[in-house]
mmCIF file of C-alpha atoms in Angstrom:
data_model
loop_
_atom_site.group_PDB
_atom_site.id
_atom_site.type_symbol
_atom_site.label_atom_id
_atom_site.label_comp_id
_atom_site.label_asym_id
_atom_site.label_seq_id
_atom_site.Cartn_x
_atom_site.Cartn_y
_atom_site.Cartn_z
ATOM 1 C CA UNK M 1 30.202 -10.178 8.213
ATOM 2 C CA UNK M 2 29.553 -10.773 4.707
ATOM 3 C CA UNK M 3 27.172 -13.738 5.872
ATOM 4 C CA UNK M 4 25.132 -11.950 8.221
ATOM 5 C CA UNK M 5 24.449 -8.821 5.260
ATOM 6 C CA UNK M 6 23.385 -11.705 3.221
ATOM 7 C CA UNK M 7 20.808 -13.137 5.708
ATOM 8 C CA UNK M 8 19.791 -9.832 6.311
ATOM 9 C CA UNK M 9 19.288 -8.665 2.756
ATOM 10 C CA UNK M 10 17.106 -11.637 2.535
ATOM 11 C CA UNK M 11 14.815 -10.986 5.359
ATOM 12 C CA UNK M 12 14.620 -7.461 4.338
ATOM 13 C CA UNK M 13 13.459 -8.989 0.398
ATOM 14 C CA UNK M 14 11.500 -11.545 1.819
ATOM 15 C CA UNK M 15 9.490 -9.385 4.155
ATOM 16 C CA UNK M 16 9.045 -6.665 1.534
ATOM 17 C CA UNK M 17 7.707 -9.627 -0.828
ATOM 18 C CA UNK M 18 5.280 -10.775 1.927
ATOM 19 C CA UNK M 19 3.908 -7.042 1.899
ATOM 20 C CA UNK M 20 3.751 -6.719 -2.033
ATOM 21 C CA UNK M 21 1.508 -10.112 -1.641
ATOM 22 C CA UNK M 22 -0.737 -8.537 0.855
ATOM 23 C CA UNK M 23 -1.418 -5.257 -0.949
ATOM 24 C CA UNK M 24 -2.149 -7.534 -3.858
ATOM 25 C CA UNK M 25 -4.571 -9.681 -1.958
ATOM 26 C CA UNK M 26 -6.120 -6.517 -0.625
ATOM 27 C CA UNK M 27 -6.996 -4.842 -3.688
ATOM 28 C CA UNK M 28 -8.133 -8.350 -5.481
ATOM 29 C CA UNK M 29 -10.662 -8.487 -2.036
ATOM 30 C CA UNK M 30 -11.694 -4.602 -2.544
ATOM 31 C CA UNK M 31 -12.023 -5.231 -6.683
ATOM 32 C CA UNK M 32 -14.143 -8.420 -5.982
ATOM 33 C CA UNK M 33 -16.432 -6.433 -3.111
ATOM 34 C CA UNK M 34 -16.913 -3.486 -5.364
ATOM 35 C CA UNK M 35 -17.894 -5.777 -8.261
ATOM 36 C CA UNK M 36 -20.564 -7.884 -6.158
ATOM 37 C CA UNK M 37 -21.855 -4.449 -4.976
ATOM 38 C CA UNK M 38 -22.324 -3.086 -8.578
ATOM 39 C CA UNK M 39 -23.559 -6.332 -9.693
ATOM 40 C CA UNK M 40 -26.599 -6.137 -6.730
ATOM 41 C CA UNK M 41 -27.785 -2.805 -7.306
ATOM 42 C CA UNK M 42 -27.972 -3.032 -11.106
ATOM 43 C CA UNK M 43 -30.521 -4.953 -12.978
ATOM 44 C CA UNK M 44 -28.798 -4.196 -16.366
ATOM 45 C CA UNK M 45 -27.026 -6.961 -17.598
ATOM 46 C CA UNK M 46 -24.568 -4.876 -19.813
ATOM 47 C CA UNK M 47 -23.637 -3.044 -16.006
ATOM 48 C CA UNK M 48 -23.023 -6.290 -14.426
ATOM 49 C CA UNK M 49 -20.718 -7.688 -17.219
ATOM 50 C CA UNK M 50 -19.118 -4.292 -17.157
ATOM 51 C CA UNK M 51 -18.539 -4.667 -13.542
ATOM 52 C CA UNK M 52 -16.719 -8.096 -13.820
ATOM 53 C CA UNK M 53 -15.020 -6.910 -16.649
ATOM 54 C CA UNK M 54 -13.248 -4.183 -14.180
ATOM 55 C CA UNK M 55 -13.190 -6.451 -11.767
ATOM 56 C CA UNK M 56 -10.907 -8.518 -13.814
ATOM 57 C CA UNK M 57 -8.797 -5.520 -15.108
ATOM 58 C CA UNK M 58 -7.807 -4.754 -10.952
ATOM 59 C CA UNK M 59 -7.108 -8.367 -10.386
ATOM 60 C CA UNK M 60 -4.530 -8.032 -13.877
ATOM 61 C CA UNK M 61 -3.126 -4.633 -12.319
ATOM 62 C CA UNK M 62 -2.403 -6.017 -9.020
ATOM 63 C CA UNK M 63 -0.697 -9.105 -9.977
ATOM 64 C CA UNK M 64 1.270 -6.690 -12.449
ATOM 65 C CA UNK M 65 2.230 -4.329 -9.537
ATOM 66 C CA UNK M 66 3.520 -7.491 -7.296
ATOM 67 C CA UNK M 67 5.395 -9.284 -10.236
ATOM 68 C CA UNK M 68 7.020 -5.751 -10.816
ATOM 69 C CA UNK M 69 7.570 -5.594 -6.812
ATOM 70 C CA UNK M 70 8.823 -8.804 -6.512
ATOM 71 C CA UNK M 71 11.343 -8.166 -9.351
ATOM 72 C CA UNK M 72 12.036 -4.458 -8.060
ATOM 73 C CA UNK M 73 13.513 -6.012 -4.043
ATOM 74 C CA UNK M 74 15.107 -8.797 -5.899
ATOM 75 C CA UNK M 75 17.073 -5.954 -7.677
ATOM 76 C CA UNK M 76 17.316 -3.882 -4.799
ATOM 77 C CA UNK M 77 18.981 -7.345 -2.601
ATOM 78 C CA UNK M 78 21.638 -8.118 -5.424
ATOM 79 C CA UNK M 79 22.131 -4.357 -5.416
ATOM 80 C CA UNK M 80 22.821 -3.802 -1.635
ATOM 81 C CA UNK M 81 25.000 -6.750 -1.655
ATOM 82 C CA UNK M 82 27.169 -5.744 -4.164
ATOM 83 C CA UNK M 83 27.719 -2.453 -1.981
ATOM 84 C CA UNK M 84 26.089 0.250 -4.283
ATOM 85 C CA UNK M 85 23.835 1.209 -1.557
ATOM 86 C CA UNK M 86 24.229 1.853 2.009
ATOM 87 C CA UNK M 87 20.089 0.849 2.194
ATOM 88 C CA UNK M 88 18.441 -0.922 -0.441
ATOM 89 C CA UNK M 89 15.250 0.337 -1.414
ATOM 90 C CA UNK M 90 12.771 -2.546 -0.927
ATOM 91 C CA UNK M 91 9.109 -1.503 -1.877
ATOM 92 C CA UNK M 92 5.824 -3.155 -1.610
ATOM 93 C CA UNK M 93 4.554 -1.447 -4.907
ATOM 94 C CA UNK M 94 7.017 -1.634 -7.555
ATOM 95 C CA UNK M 95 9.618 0.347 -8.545
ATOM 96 C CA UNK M 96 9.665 3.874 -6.991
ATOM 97 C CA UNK M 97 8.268 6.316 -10.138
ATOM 98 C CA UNK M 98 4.934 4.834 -9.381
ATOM 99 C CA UNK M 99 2.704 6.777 -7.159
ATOM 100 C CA UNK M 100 1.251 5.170 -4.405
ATOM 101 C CA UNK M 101 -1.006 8.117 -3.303
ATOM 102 C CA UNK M 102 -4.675 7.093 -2.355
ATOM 103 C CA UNK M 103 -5.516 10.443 -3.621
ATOM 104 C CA UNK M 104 -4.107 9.652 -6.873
ATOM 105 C CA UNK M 105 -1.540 10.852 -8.828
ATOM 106 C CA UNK M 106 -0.824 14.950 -8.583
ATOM 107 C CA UNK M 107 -3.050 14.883 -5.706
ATOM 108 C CA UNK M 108 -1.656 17.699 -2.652
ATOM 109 C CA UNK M 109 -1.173 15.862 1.129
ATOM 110 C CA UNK M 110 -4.219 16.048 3.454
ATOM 111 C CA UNK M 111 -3.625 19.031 5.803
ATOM 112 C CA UNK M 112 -2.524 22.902 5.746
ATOM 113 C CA UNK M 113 1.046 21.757 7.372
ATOM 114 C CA UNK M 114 0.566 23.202 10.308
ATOM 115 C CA UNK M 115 0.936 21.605 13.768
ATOM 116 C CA UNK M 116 -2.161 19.938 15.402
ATOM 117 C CA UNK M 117 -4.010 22.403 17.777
ATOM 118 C CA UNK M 118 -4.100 20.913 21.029
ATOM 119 C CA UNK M 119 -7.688 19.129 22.374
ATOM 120 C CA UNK M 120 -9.648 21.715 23.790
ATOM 121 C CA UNK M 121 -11.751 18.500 25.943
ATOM 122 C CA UNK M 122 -10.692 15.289 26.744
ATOM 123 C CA UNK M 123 -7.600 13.361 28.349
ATOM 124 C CA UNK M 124 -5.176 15.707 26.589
ATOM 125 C CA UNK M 125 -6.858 19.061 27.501
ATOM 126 C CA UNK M 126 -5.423 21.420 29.914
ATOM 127 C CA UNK M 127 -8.060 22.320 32.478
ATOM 128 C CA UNK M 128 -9.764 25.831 32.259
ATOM 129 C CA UNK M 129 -7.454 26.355 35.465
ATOM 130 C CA UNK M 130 -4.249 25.612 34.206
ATOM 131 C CA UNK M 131 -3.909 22.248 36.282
ATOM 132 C CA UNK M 132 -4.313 19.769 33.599
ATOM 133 C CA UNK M 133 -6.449 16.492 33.416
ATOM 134 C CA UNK M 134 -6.540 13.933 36.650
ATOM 135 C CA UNK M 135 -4.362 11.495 34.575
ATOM 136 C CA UNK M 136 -1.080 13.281 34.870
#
């Protein structure tokens, strides 16, 4: 029993690792596309080395953020297999008081809350009839 928590605490670290190095990947790609863009439609050299500059700075913040991931699931494994937790946290980001939102930080959730109206047109609509579509 104990052996098979084990291998499964690692897979669970080991797969949240591989997804803290892919995020980190990602946004070293998206800060080295943003920073050829800004270099190409500026002529101002000042611009451009500002541009590497926070290039650089993105690159630094997401090799921080998957160093503190990293160290965050191999906490999180030593944790669940001493039996503190019933589910060990594993995280892709870092340790969970970081925000993660794309809208940044504060930001509300896209959305009112409500449910989704239902489509009006298309393979989910209900026909004017009350029938339905030809694909049910």
């Amino acid at each position: 029993m104990q052996a098979t928590k084990k291998a499964v605490e690692n897979a669970k670290e080991t797969a949240a690792n591989i997804g803290a190095s892919a995020k980190s990947g990602l946004e070293k790609t998206k800060a080295t596309v943003t920073e050829k863009a800004e270099k190409i439609s500026t002529h101002d050299p000042i611009q451009k080395e500002m541009a590497t500059h926070k290039k650089e700075e993105k690159i630094q913040q997401a090799d921080m953020e998957k160093h503190e991931a990293r160290e965050h699931n191999a906490a999180a494994k030593i944790s669940a297999m001493a039996g503190h937790m019933d589910r060990a946290p594993y995280s892709t980001t870092g340790p969970a008081t970081k925000s993660t939102d794309v809208n940044g930080p504060g930001s509300e959730p896209a959305g009112d809350g409500q449910p989704m109206a239902r489509p009006t047109t298309g393979m989910g609509a209900t026909a004017a009839h009350g029938k339905g579509s030809n694909f049910n």
